Amino acid sequence: MTTALHQSTIKSLPLLGRGKVRDMYAVGDDKLLIVASDRISAFDVILDDPIPGKGQVLTELTEFWLKKLGHIIPTHVTGIRPEDVVAADEVEQVRGRAMVVKRLKPVLVEAVARGYLIGSGWKDYQDTGAVCGIKLPAGMKQAGKLPQPIFTPAAKAEFGTHDENVDFDHVVREVGQATAEKIRDITLKLYAEASAFAATKGIMIADTKFEFGLDDKGELYLMDEVLTPDSSRFWPADGYREGISPPSFDKQFVRDWLETQPWDKTPPAPRLPKDVLEKTAAKYREALDRLTA
């Protein structure tokens, strides 16, 4: 197993903030250095034990998808090497796990596309027969394929709390009718193209979330991570069936193990055993290898 990076310590650039996984630094006034650490969160708690290699997997997959889908919408890619914006003794912290990107004004909506009924969508459907205000056929099962993919946005939550599913009108109120419609249409187009490609690799994309930003001219860009196991549900096609929560290429090993522990889902979380770390790292790497092979 490679040495894991729990937190970057770049001193040559101003630190702007740390998320659950990413550390963000300013590169001049118009660019950012985003470093994907190996941190992992479960139940909205950041764990003390990082997953070795996870940050590299997330970065490599994001770069792969940004290149593949860049004809649909402009992306935040700059082409500047992360190694060229940090001090010499900081290069190893960014190698393979960082990107220099355009600095944009984030749209404060998670743009979620769903092709299957799972997760919070399944819970909403059980309660109301709809997801984010979109009525669905009666009698659907967990993990059932939707008649067609749907746009199910979520309001970005404060750190440590869950994003909240919202309807399309909420997005309109946030960004205006024209931009809301553009985000919806592009989200579904990105999902459709990515899903068709992933299917050729034996992977089903059950759902995924995209993040968008605006430049100073109001142009919309795709930003942040794209179609990774952290932002998507990837299912192996040969393990799929309706009525269950299918196996997935993500941190399910971590969640499943934590559910067996006497823990109230508040910090600090239990320390992860080595086999859980290794199995989780292997699942992330398998997703990357399958999709990019």
PDB file of C-alpha atoms in Angstrom:
ATOM      1  CA  MET A   1       0.000   0.000   0.000  1.00  0.00           C
ATOM      2  CA  THR A   2       1.236   3.483  -0.821  1.00  0.00           C
ATOM      3  CA  THR A   3       1.778   6.108   1.854  1.00  0.00           C
ATOM      4  CA  ALA A   4      -1.478   7.948   2.476  1.00  0.00           C
ATOM      5  CA  LEU A   5      -1.896  11.727   2.636  1.00  0.00           C
ATOM      6  CA  HIS A   6      -4.421  12.765   5.264  1.00  0.00           C
ATOM      7  CA  GLN A   7      -3.857  16.499   4.844  1.00  0.00           C
ATOM      8  CA  SER A   8      -1.685  18.594   2.559  1.00  0.00           C
ATOM      9  CA  THR A   9       0.610  21.235   4.045  1.00  0.00           C
ATOM     10  CA  ILE A  10       1.395  23.596   1.171  1.00  0.00           C
ATOM     11  CA  LYS A  11       3.105  26.689   2.606  1.00  0.00           C
ATOM     12  CA  SER A  12       3.997  28.407  -0.685  1.00  0.00           C
ATOM     13  CA  LEU A  13       0.347  29.230  -1.517  1.00  0.00           C
ATOM     14  CA  PRO A  14      -2.489  30.734   0.569  1.00  0.00           C
ATOM     15  CA  LEU A  15      -4.817  28.069   1.979  1.00  0.00           C
ATOM     16  CA  LEU A  16      -8.456  28.916   1.191  1.00  0.00           C
ATOM     17  CA  GLY A  17     -10.108  25.984   2.919  1.00  0.00           C
ATOM     18  CA  ARG A  18     -10.417  22.246   3.438  1.00  0.00           C
ATOM     19  CA  GLY A  19     -13.402  20.104   2.519  1.00  0.00           C
ATOM     20  CA  LYS A  20     -14.100  16.502   3.411  1.00  0.00           C
ATOM     21  CA  VAL A  21     -11.517  15.337   0.867  1.00  0.00           C
ATOM     22  CA  ARG A  22      -9.977  18.349  -0.906  1.00  0.00           C
ATOM     23  CA  ASP A  23      -7.649  21.110   0.225  1.00  0.00           C
ATOM     24  CA  MET A  24      -7.887  24.335  -1.772  1.00  0.00           C
ATOM     25  CA  TYR A  25      -5.168  26.948  -2.312  1.00  0.00           C
ATOM     26  CA  ALA A  26      -5.099  30.240  -4.227  1.00  0.00           C
ATOM     27  CA  VAL A  27      -2.877  30.471  -7.314  1.00  0.00           C
ATOM     28  CA  GLY A  28      -2.893  34.182  -8.050  1.00  0.00           C
ATOM     29  CA  ASP A  29      -6.309  35.848  -8.251  1.00  0.00           C
ATOM     30  CA  ASP A  30      -7.890  33.693 -10.950  1.00  0.00           C
ATOM     31  CA  LYS A  31      -6.812  30.101 -10.336  1.00  0.00           C
ATOM     32  CA  LEU A  32      -6.928  27.452  -7.610  1.00  0.00           C
ATOM     33  CA  LEU A  33      -4.789  24.483  -6.669  1.00  0.00           C
ATOM     34  CA  ILE A  34      -7.076  21.647  -5.568  1.00  0.00           C
ATOM     35  CA  VAL A  35      -5.342  18.787  -3.753  1.00  0.00           C
ATOM     36  CA  ALA A  36      -7.300  15.531  -3.356  1.00  0.00           C
ATOM     37  CA  SER A  37      -6.207  14.008  -0.061  1.00  0.00           C
ATOM     38  CA  ASP A  38      -6.789  10.384   0.927  1.00  0.00           C
ATOM     39  CA  ARG A  39      -9.303  11.401   3.599  1.00  0.00           C
ATOM     40  CA  ILE A  40     -12.557   9.500   3.667  1.00  0.00           C
ATOM     41  CA  SER A  41     -15.834  10.417   5.316  1.00  0.00           C
ATOM     42  CA  ALA A  42     -18.734   8.229   6.340  1.00  0.00           C
ATOM     43  CA  PHE A  43     -22.057   9.417   7.695  1.00  0.00           C
ATOM     44  CA  ASP A  44     -20.684  12.970   7.316  1.00  0.00           C
ATOM     45  CA  VAL A  45     -17.795  12.309   9.703  1.00  0.00           C
ATOM     46  CA  ILE A  46     -14.192  12.534   8.448  1.00  0.00           C
ATOM     47  CA  LEU A  47     -12.351   9.423   9.604  1.00  0.00           C
ATOM     48  CA  ASP A  48      -8.871   9.444  11.122  1.00  0.00           C
ATOM     49  CA  ASP A  49      -7.678   6.685   8.773  1.00  0.00           C
ATOM     50  CA  PRO A  50      -7.117   7.740   5.146  1.00  0.00           C
ATOM     51  CA  ILE A  51      -7.440   5.337   2.197  1.00  0.00           C
ATOM     52  CA  PRO A  52      -4.034   5.038   0.499  1.00  0.00           C
ATOM     53  CA  GLY A  53      -4.123   6.126  -3.143  1.00  0.00           C
ATOM     54  CA  LYS A  54      -7.704   7.402  -3.018  1.00  0.00           C
ATOM     55  CA  GLY A  55      -6.774  10.989  -3.905  1.00  0.00           C
ATOM     56  CA  GLN A  56      -4.852   9.870  -6.985  1.00  0.00           C
ATOM     57  CA  VAL A  57      -7.793   7.743  -8.144  1.00  0.00           C
ATOM     58  CA  LEU A  58     -10.245  10.634  -7.748  1.00  0.00           C
ATOM     59  CA  THR A  59      -7.942  13.021  -9.609  1.00  0.00           C
ATOM     60  CA  GLU A  60      -7.131  10.621 -12.454  1.00  0.00           C
ATOM     61  CA  LEU A  61     -10.793   9.740 -12.984  1.00  0.00           C
ATOM     62  CA  THR A  62     -11.840  13.399 -12.908  1.00  0.00           C
ATOM     63  CA  GLU A  63      -9.196  14.305 -15.481  1.00  0.00           C
ATOM     64  CA  PHE A  64     -10.295  11.362 -17.639  1.00  0.00           C
ATOM     65  CA  TRP A  65     -13.962  12.417 -17.625  1.00  0.00           C
ATOM     66  CA  LEU A  66     -13.250  16.143 -18.070  1.00  0.00           C
ATOM     67  CA  LYS A  67     -11.326  15.300 -21.237  1.00  0.00           C
ATOM     68  CA  LYS A  68     -13.980  12.868 -22.462  1.00  0.00           C
ATOM     69  CA  LEU A  69     -16.944  15.181 -21.800  1.00  0.00           C
ATOM     70  CA  GLY A  70     -15.340  18.558 -22.506  1.00  0.00           C
ATOM     71  CA  HIS A  71     -17.179  18.864 -25.840  1.00  0.00           C
ATOM     72  CA  ILE A  72     -20.488  19.162 -23.943  1.00  0.00           C
ATOM     73  CA  ILE A  73     -19.558  22.103 -21.694  1.00  0.00           C
ATOM     74  CA  PRO A  74     -16.414  24.131 -20.907  1.00  0.00           C
ATOM     75  CA  THR A  75     -14.511  22.806 -17.892  1.00  0.00           C
ATOM     76  CA  HIS A  76     -12.348  24.411 -15.217  1.00  0.00           C
ATOM     77  CA  VAL A  77      -9.178  22.762 -16.591  1.00  0.00           C
ATOM     78  CA  THR A  78      -6.206  25.092 -17.170  1.00  0.00           C
ATOM     79  CA  GLY A  79      -3.525  22.634 -18.301  1.00  0.00           C
ATOM     80  CA  ILE A  80      -1.057  24.056 -15.752  1.00  0.00           C
ATOM     81  CA  ARG A  81       0.963  21.389 -13.945  1.00  0.00           C
ATOM     82  CA  PRO A  82       0.467  21.410 -10.160  1.00  0.00           C
ATOM     83  CA  GLU A  83       4.184  20.736  -9.733  1.00  0.00           C
ATOM     84  CA  ASP A  84       4.895  24.116 -11.359  1.00  0.00           C
ATOM     85  CA  VAL A  85       2.967  26.235  -8.821  1.00  0.00           C
ATOM     86  CA  VAL A  86       4.357  24.872  -5.521  1.00  0.00           C
ATOM     87  CA  ALA A  87       7.779  24.908  -3.892  1.00  0.00           C
ATOM     88  CA  ALA A  88      10.254  22.148  -4.749  1.00  0.00           C
ATOM     89  CA  ASP A  89       9.861  20.441  -1.378  1.00  0.00           C
ATOM     90  CA  GLU A  90       6.044  20.346  -1.840  1.00  0.00           C
ATOM     91  CA  VAL A  91       5.970  18.582  -5.208  1.00  0.00           C
ATOM     92  CA  GLU A  92       5.381  15.124  -3.735  1.00  0.00           C
ATOM     93  CA  GLN A  93       2.229  16.387  -2.007  1.00  0.00           C
ATOM     94  CA  VAL A  94       0.635  17.317  -5.336  1.00  0.00           C
ATOM     95  CA  ARG A  95       2.025  14.712  -7.719  1.00  0.00           C
ATOM     96  CA  GLY A  96      -0.839  12.760  -9.280  1.00  0.00           C
ATOM     97  CA  ARG A  97      -3.440  14.110  -6.844  1.00  0.00           C
ATOM     98  CA  ALA A  98      -3.852  17.810  -7.642  1.00  0.00           C
ATOM     99  CA  MET A  99      -5.186  20.084 -10.379  1.00  0.00           C
ATOM    100  CA  VAL A 100      -4.712  23.780 -11.160  1.00  0.00           C
ATOM    101  CA  VAL A 101      -8.125  25.053 -12.217  1.00  0.00           C
ATOM    102  CA  LYS A 102      -9.986  28.236 -13.094  1.00  0.00           C
ATOM    103  CA  ARG A 103     -11.366  30.126 -10.124  1.00  0.00           C
ATOM    104  CA  LEU A 104     -15.136  30.295 -10.611  1.00  0.00           C
ATOM    105  CA  LYS A 105     -18.194  31.390  -8.671  1.00  0.00           C
ATOM    106  CA  PRO A 106     -19.794  28.109  -7.531  1.00  0.00           C
ATOM    107  CA  VAL A 107     -23.471  27.451  -8.248  1.00  0.00           C
ATOM    108  CA  LEU A 108     -24.793  26.498  -4.821  1.00  0.00           C
ATOM    109  CA  VAL A 109     -26.778  23.519  -6.071  1.00  0.00           C
ATOM    110  CA  GLU A 110     -25.734  19.876  -6.374  1.00  0.00           C
ATOM    111  CA  ALA A 111     -26.748  18.865  -9.893  1.00  0.00           C
ATOM    112  CA  VAL A 112     -27.762  15.215  -9.484  1.00  0.00           C
ATOM    113  CA  ALA A 113     -28.723  12.853 -12.299  1.00  0.00           C
ATOM    114  CA  ARG A 114     -30.402   9.556 -11.456  1.00  0.00           C
ATOM    115  CA  GLY A 115     -30.969   6.574 -13.686  1.00  0.00           C
ATOM    116  CA  TYR A 116     -31.929   4.162 -10.913  1.00  0.00           C
ATOM    117  CA  LEU A 117     -33.970   4.379  -7.722  1.00  0.00           C
ATOM    118  CA  ILE A 118     -31.513   4.141  -4.819  1.00  0.00           C
ATOM    119  CA  GLY A 119     -30.274   6.091  -1.799  1.00  0.00           C
ATOM    120  CA  SER A 120     -32.188   9.228  -0.833  1.00  0.00           C
ATOM    121  CA  GLY A 121     -34.210   8.929  -4.046  1.00  0.00           C
ATOM    122  CA  TRP A 122     -35.506   5.529  -2.971  1.00  0.00           C
ATOM    123  CA  LYS A 123     -36.382   6.929   0.468  1.00  0.00           C
ATOM    124  CA  ASP A 124     -38.240   9.875  -1.092  1.00  0.00           C
ATOM    125  CA  TYR A 125     -40.117   7.544  -3.433  1.00  0.00           C
ATOM    126  CA  GLN A 126     -41.207   5.293  -0.552  1.00  0.00           C
ATOM    127  CA  ASP A 127     -42.541   8.337   1.304  1.00  0.00           C
ATOM    128  CA  THR A 128     -44.157  10.268  -1.546  1.00  0.00           C
ATOM    129  CA  GLY A 129     -44.059   8.274  -4.784  1.00  0.00           C
ATOM    130  CA  ALA A 130     -41.861  11.024  -6.222  1.00  0.00           C
ATOM    131  CA  VAL A 131     -38.241  12.202  -6.215  1.00  0.00           C
ATOM    132  CA  CYS A 132     -37.585  15.945  -6.016  1.00  0.00           C
ATOM    133  CA  GLY A 133     -41.154  16.597  -7.102  1.00  0.00           C
ATOM    134  CA  ILE A 134     -40.950  14.235 -10.101  1.00  0.00           C
ATOM    135  CA  LYS A 135     -43.766  11.667  -9.921  1.00  0.00           C
ATOM    136  CA  LEU A 136     -42.665   8.110 -10.706  1.00  0.00           C
ATOM    137  CA  PRO A 137     -44.640   4.975 -11.612  1.00  0.00           C
ATOM    138  CA  ALA A 138     -46.192   3.026  -8.742  1.00  0.00           C
ATOM    139  CA  GLY A 139     -44.698  -0.289  -7.675  1.00  0.00           C
ATOM    140  CA  MET A 140     -41.041   0.430  -8.379  1.00  0.00           C
ATOM    141  CA  LYS A 141     -38.441  -1.559  -6.457  1.00  0.00           C
ATOM    142  CA  GLN A 142     -35.183  -0.513  -4.801  1.00  0.00           C
ATOM    143  CA  ALA A 143     -32.464  -0.086  -7.478  1.00  0.00           C
ATOM    144  CA  GLY A 144     -35.119  -0.224 -10.191  1.00  0.00           C
ATOM    145  CA  LYS A 145     -34.278   1.444 -13.497  1.00  0.00           C
ATOM    146  CA  LEU A 146     -36.192   4.679 -14.018  1.00  0.00           C
ATOM    147  CA  PRO A 147     -38.284   5.116 -17.191  1.00  0.00           C
ATOM    148  CA  GLN A 148     -35.727   7.760 -18.145  1.00  0.00           C
ATOM    149  CA  PRO A 149     -32.943   9.546 -16.232  1.00  0.00           C
ATOM    150  CA  ILE A 150     -34.137  12.435 -14.070  1.00  0.00           C
ATOM    151  CA  PHE A 151     -32.587  15.641 -12.735  1.00  0.00           C
ATOM    152  CA  THR A 152     -32.901  15.663  -8.944  1.00  0.00           C
ATOM    153  CA  PRO A 153     -31.030  18.645  -7.494  1.00  0.00           C
ATOM    154  CA  ALA A 154     -29.938  19.053  -3.896  1.00  0.00           C
ATOM    155  CA  ALA A 155     -29.296  22.184  -1.876  1.00  0.00           C
ATOM    156  CA  LYS A 156     -25.693  22.282  -0.678  1.00  0.00           C
ATOM    157  CA  ALA A 157     -25.613  21.793   3.067  1.00  0.00           C
ATOM    158  CA  GLU A 158     -23.454  23.290   5.748  1.00  0.00           C
ATOM    159  CA  PHE A 159     -20.342  21.242   6.487  1.00  0.00           C
ATOM    160  CA  GLY A 160     -21.217  18.165   8.564  1.00  0.00           C
ATOM    161  CA  THR A 161     -24.872  18.037   7.544  1.00  0.00           C
ATOM    162  CA  HIS A 162     -26.651  16.274   4.689  1.00  0.00           C
ATOM    163  CA  ASP A 163     -27.483  17.923   1.378  1.00  0.00           C
ATOM    164  CA  GLU A 164     -31.247  18.312   1.043  1.00  0.00           C
ATOM    165  CA  ASN A 165     -33.152  17.144  -2.026  1.00  0.00           C
ATOM    166  CA  VAL A 166     -35.034  20.048  -3.638  1.00  0.00           C
ATOM    167  CA  ASP A 167     -37.253  20.531  -6.675  1.00  0.00           C
ATOM    168  CA  PHE A 168     -36.447  22.295  -9.926  1.00  0.00           C
ATOM    169  CA  ASP A 169     -38.171  25.498  -8.782  1.00  0.00           C
ATOM    170  CA  HIS A 170     -35.559  25.817  -6.027  1.00  0.00           C
ATOM    171  CA  VAL A 171     -32.810  25.861  -8.673  1.00  0.00           C
ATOM    172  CA  VAL A 172     -34.720  28.505 -10.647  1.00  0.00           C
ATOM    173  CA  ARG A 173     -34.879  30.686  -7.544  1.00  0.00           C
ATOM    174  CA  GLU A 174     -31.129  30.242  -7.001  1.00  0.00           C
ATOM    175  CA  VAL A 175     -29.832  30.942 -10.514  1.00  0.00           C
ATOM    176  CA  GLY A 176     -32.738  32.035 -12.734  1.00  0.00           C
ATOM    177  CA  GLN A 177     -34.824  30.119 -15.271  1.00  0.00           C
ATOM    178  CA  ALA A 178     -32.335  30.095 -18.170  1.00  0.00           C
ATOM    179  CA  THR A 179     -29.326  28.949 -16.132  1.00  0.00           C
ATOM    180  CA  ALA A 180     -31.438  26.395 -14.247  1.00  0.00           C
ATOM    181  CA  GLU A 181     -32.635  24.861 -17.511  1.00  0.00           C
ATOM    182  CA  LYS A 182     -29.077  24.825 -18.869  1.00  0.00           C
ATOM    183  CA  ILE A 183     -27.775  23.065 -15.748  1.00  0.00           C
ATOM    184  CA  ARG A 184     -30.571  20.485 -15.933  1.00  0.00           C
ATOM    185  CA  ASP A 185     -30.079  19.782 -19.636  1.00  0.00           C
ATOM    186  CA  ILE A 186     -26.287  19.552 -19.401  1.00  0.00           C
ATOM    187  CA  THR A 187     -26.466  17.348 -16.288  1.00  0.00           C
ATOM    188  CA  LEU A 188     -28.679  14.841 -18.101  1.00  0.00           C
ATOM    189  CA  LYS A 189     -26.524  14.983 -21.231  1.00  0.00           C
ATOM    190  CA  LEU A 190     -23.335  14.361 -19.243  1.00  0.00           C
ATOM    191  CA  TYR A 191     -24.990  11.480 -17.410  1.00  0.00           C
ATOM    192  CA  ALA A 192     -26.316   9.887 -20.587  1.00  0.00           C
ATOM    193  CA  GLU A 193     -22.961   9.973 -22.369  1.00  0.00           C
ATOM    194  CA  ALA A 194     -21.000   8.787 -19.337  1.00  0.00           C
ATOM    195  CA  SER A 195     -23.477   5.979 -18.631  1.00  0.00           C
ATOM    196  CA  ALA A 196     -23.326   4.724 -22.209  1.00  0.00           C
ATOM    197  CA  PHE A 197     -19.530   4.656 -22.074  1.00  0.00           C
ATOM    198  CA  ALA A 198     -19.364   3.017 -18.627  1.00  0.00           C
ATOM    199  CA  ALA A 199     -21.771   0.298 -19.792  1.00  0.00           C
ATOM    200  CA  THR A 200     -19.160  -0.805 -22.336  1.00  0.00           C
ATOM    201  CA  LYS A 201     -16.804  -1.355 -19.375  1.00  0.00           C
ATOM    202  CA  GLY A 202     -19.283  -3.420 -17.354  1.00  0.00           C
ATOM    203  CA  ILE A 203     -20.165  -0.564 -15.002  1.00  0.00           C
ATOM    204  CA  MET A 204     -23.613   0.903 -14.369  1.00  0.00           C
ATOM    205  CA  ILE A 205     -23.769   4.510 -13.158  1.00  0.00           C
ATOM    206  CA  ALA A 206     -26.794   4.524 -10.888  1.00  0.00           C
ATOM    207  CA  ASP A 207     -26.538   8.230 -10.137  1.00  0.00           C
ATOM    208  CA  THR A 208     -23.985  11.012  -9.993  1.00  0.00           C
ATOM    209  CA  LYS A 209     -23.662  14.633  -8.956  1.00  0.00           C
ATOM    210  CA  PHE A 210     -22.015  17.446 -10.877  1.00  0.00           C
ATOM    211  CA  GLU A 211     -20.858  20.858  -9.732  1.00  0.00           C
ATOM    212  CA  PHE A 212     -20.988  23.964 -11.875  1.00  0.00           C
ATOM    213  CA  GLY A 213     -19.476  27.428 -11.643  1.00  0.00           C
ATOM    214  CA  LEU A 214     -19.784  30.756 -13.429  1.00  0.00           C
ATOM    215  CA  ASP A 215     -16.970  32.949 -14.701  1.00  0.00           C
ATOM    216  CA  ASP A 216     -17.038  36.752 -14.505  1.00  0.00           C
ATOM    217  CA  LYS A 217     -18.927  36.841 -17.822  1.00  0.00           C
ATOM    218  CA  GLY A 218     -21.632  34.507 -16.543  1.00  0.00           C
ATOM    219  CA  GLU A 219     -20.517  31.508 -18.645  1.00  0.00           C
ATOM    220  CA  LEU A 220     -21.249  28.103 -17.120  1.00  0.00           C
ATOM    221  CA  TYR A 221     -18.397  25.643 -16.469  1.00  0.00           C
ATOM    222  CA  LEU A 222     -18.197  22.083 -15.208  1.00  0.00           C
ATOM    223  CA  MET A 223     -15.965  22.008 -12.118  1.00  0.00           C
ATOM    224  CA  ASP A 224     -14.827  20.057  -9.081  1.00  0.00           C
ATOM    225  CA  GLU A 225     -14.708  16.249  -9.190  1.00  0.00           C
ATOM    226  CA  VAL A 226     -16.502  14.454 -12.020  1.00  0.00           C
ATOM    227  CA  LEU A 227     -17.882  10.903 -12.078  1.00  0.00           C
ATOM    228  CA  THR A 228     -15.745   9.436  -9.302  1.00  0.00           C
ATOM    229  CA  PRO A 229     -16.734   6.770  -6.767  1.00  0.00           C
ATOM    230  CA  ASP A 230     -17.114   9.604  -4.227  1.00  0.00           C
ATOM    231  CA  SER A 231     -19.604  11.560  -6.357  1.00  0.00           C
ATOM    232  CA  SER A 232     -21.364   8.630  -8.061  1.00  0.00           C
ATOM    233  CA  ARG A 233     -22.760   5.170  -7.499  1.00  0.00           C
ATOM    234  CA  PHE A 234     -20.878   2.778  -9.764  1.00  0.00           C
ATOM    235  CA  TRP A 235     -22.325  -0.741  -9.839  1.00  0.00           C
ATOM    236  CA  PRO A 236     -20.708  -3.780 -11.497  1.00  0.00           C
ATOM    237  CA  ALA A 237     -23.246  -4.832 -14.117  1.00  0.00           C
ATOM    238  CA  ASP A 238     -22.811  -8.508 -13.248  1.00  0.00           C
ATOM    239  CA  GLY A 239     -23.806  -7.840  -9.615  1.00  0.00           C
ATOM    240  CA  TYR A 240     -26.980  -5.876 -10.344  1.00  0.00           C
ATOM    241  CA  ARG A 241     -30.531  -6.883  -9.648  1.00  0.00           C
ATOM    242  CA  GLU A 242     -33.676  -5.087  -8.519  1.00  0.00           C
ATOM    243  CA  GLY A 243     -34.850  -5.206  -4.938  1.00  0.00           C
ATOM    244  CA  ILE A 244     -31.432  -4.933  -3.277  1.00  0.00           C
ATOM    245  CA  SER A 245     -28.749  -2.297  -2.835  1.00  0.00           C
ATOM    246  CA  PRO A 246     -26.213  -3.614  -5.361  1.00  0.00           C
ATOM    247  CA  PRO A 247     -22.492  -3.863  -4.596  1.00  0.00           C
ATOM    248  CA  SER A 248     -20.619  -0.711  -5.566  1.00  0.00           C
ATOM    249  CA  PHE A 249     -17.145   0.661  -6.263  1.00  0.00           C
ATOM    250  CA  ASP A 250     -16.921   3.021  -3.323  1.00  0.00           C
ATOM    251  CA  LYS A 251     -16.627   3.235   0.441  1.00  0.00           C
ATOM    252  CA  GLN A 252     -19.349   0.665   1.142  1.00  0.00           C
ATOM    253  CA  PHE A 253     -16.816  -1.571   2.914  1.00  0.00           C
ATOM    254  CA  VAL A 254     -16.200   1.308   5.325  1.00  0.00           C
ATOM    255  CA  ARG A 255     -19.908   2.008   5.890  1.00  0.00           C
ATOM    256  CA  ASP A 256     -20.723  -1.684   6.367  1.00  0.00           C
ATOM    257  CA  TRP A 257     -17.942  -2.155   8.931  1.00  0.00           C
ATOM    258  CA  LEU A 258     -18.890   1.013  10.828  1.00  0.00           C
ATOM    259  CA  GLU A 259     -22.515  -0.160  11.022  1.00  0.00           C
ATOM    260  CA  THR A 260     -21.312  -3.170  13.050  1.00  0.00           C
ATOM    261  CA  GLN A 261     -19.530  -0.956  15.598  1.00  0.00           C
ATOM    262  CA  PRO A 262     -20.945   0.594  18.791  1.00  0.00           C
ATOM    263  CA  TRP A 263     -20.752   4.132  17.382  1.00  0.00           C
ATOM    264  CA  ASP A 264     -23.312   6.957  17.412  1.00  0.00           C
ATOM    265  CA  LYS A 265     -22.077   8.462  14.086  1.00  0.00           C
ATOM    266  CA  THR A 266     -20.542  11.515  15.759  1.00  0.00           C
ATOM    267  CA  PRO A 267     -16.788  12.299  15.913  1.00  0.00           C
ATOM    268  CA  PRO A 268     -14.509  10.633  16.624  1.00  0.00           C
ATOM    269  CA  ALA A 269     -15.183   7.592  14.449  1.00  0.00           C
ATOM    270  CA  PRO A 270     -13.735   4.153  15.246  1.00  0.00           C
ATOM    271  CA  ARG A 271     -10.297   3.444  13.765  1.00  0.00           C
ATOM    272  CA  LEU A 272     -10.462   1.327  10.613  1.00  0.00           C
ATOM    273  CA  PRO A 273      -8.766  -2.079  10.502  1.00  0.00           C
ATOM    274  CA  LYS A 274      -6.150  -2.739   7.829  1.00  0.00           C
ATOM    275  CA  ASP A 275      -8.306  -5.141   5.802  1.00  0.00           C
ATOM    276  CA  VAL A 276     -11.107  -2.562   5.477  1.00  0.00           C
ATOM    277  CA  LEU A 277      -8.594   0.051   4.304  1.00  0.00           C
ATOM    278  CA  GLU A 278      -7.117  -2.356   1.762  1.00  0.00           C
ATOM    279  CA  LYS A 279     -10.473  -3.579   0.404  1.00  0.00           C
ATOM    280  CA  THR A 280     -11.738   0.002   0.043  1.00  0.00           C
ATOM    281  CA  ALA A 281      -8.560   1.122  -1.729  1.00  0.00           C
ATOM    282  CA  ALA A 282      -8.861  -1.855  -4.085  1.00  0.00           C
ATOM    283  CA  LYS A 283     -12.474  -0.978  -4.989  1.00  0.00           C
ATOM    284  CA  TYR A 284     -11.529   2.604  -5.893  1.00  0.00           C
ATOM    285  CA  ARG A 285      -8.582   1.373  -7.968  1.00  0.00           C
ATOM    286  CA  GLU A 286     -10.761  -1.225  -9.744  1.00  0.00           C
ATOM    287  CA  ALA A 287     -13.220   1.471 -10.815  1.00  0.00           C
ATOM    288  CA  LEU A 288     -10.378   3.531 -12.274  1.00  0.00           C
ATOM    289  CA  ASP A 289      -8.790   0.553 -14.021  1.00  0.00           C
ATOM    290  CA  ARG A 290     -12.059  -0.620 -15.553  1.00  0.00           C
ATOM    291  CA  LEU A 291     -13.110   2.775 -16.838  1.00  0.00           C
ATOM    292  CA  THR A 292      -9.768   3.941 -18.194  1.00  0.00           C
ATOM    293  CA  ALA A 293      -8.317   0.652 -19.456  1.00  0.00           C
TER     294      ALA A 293
END
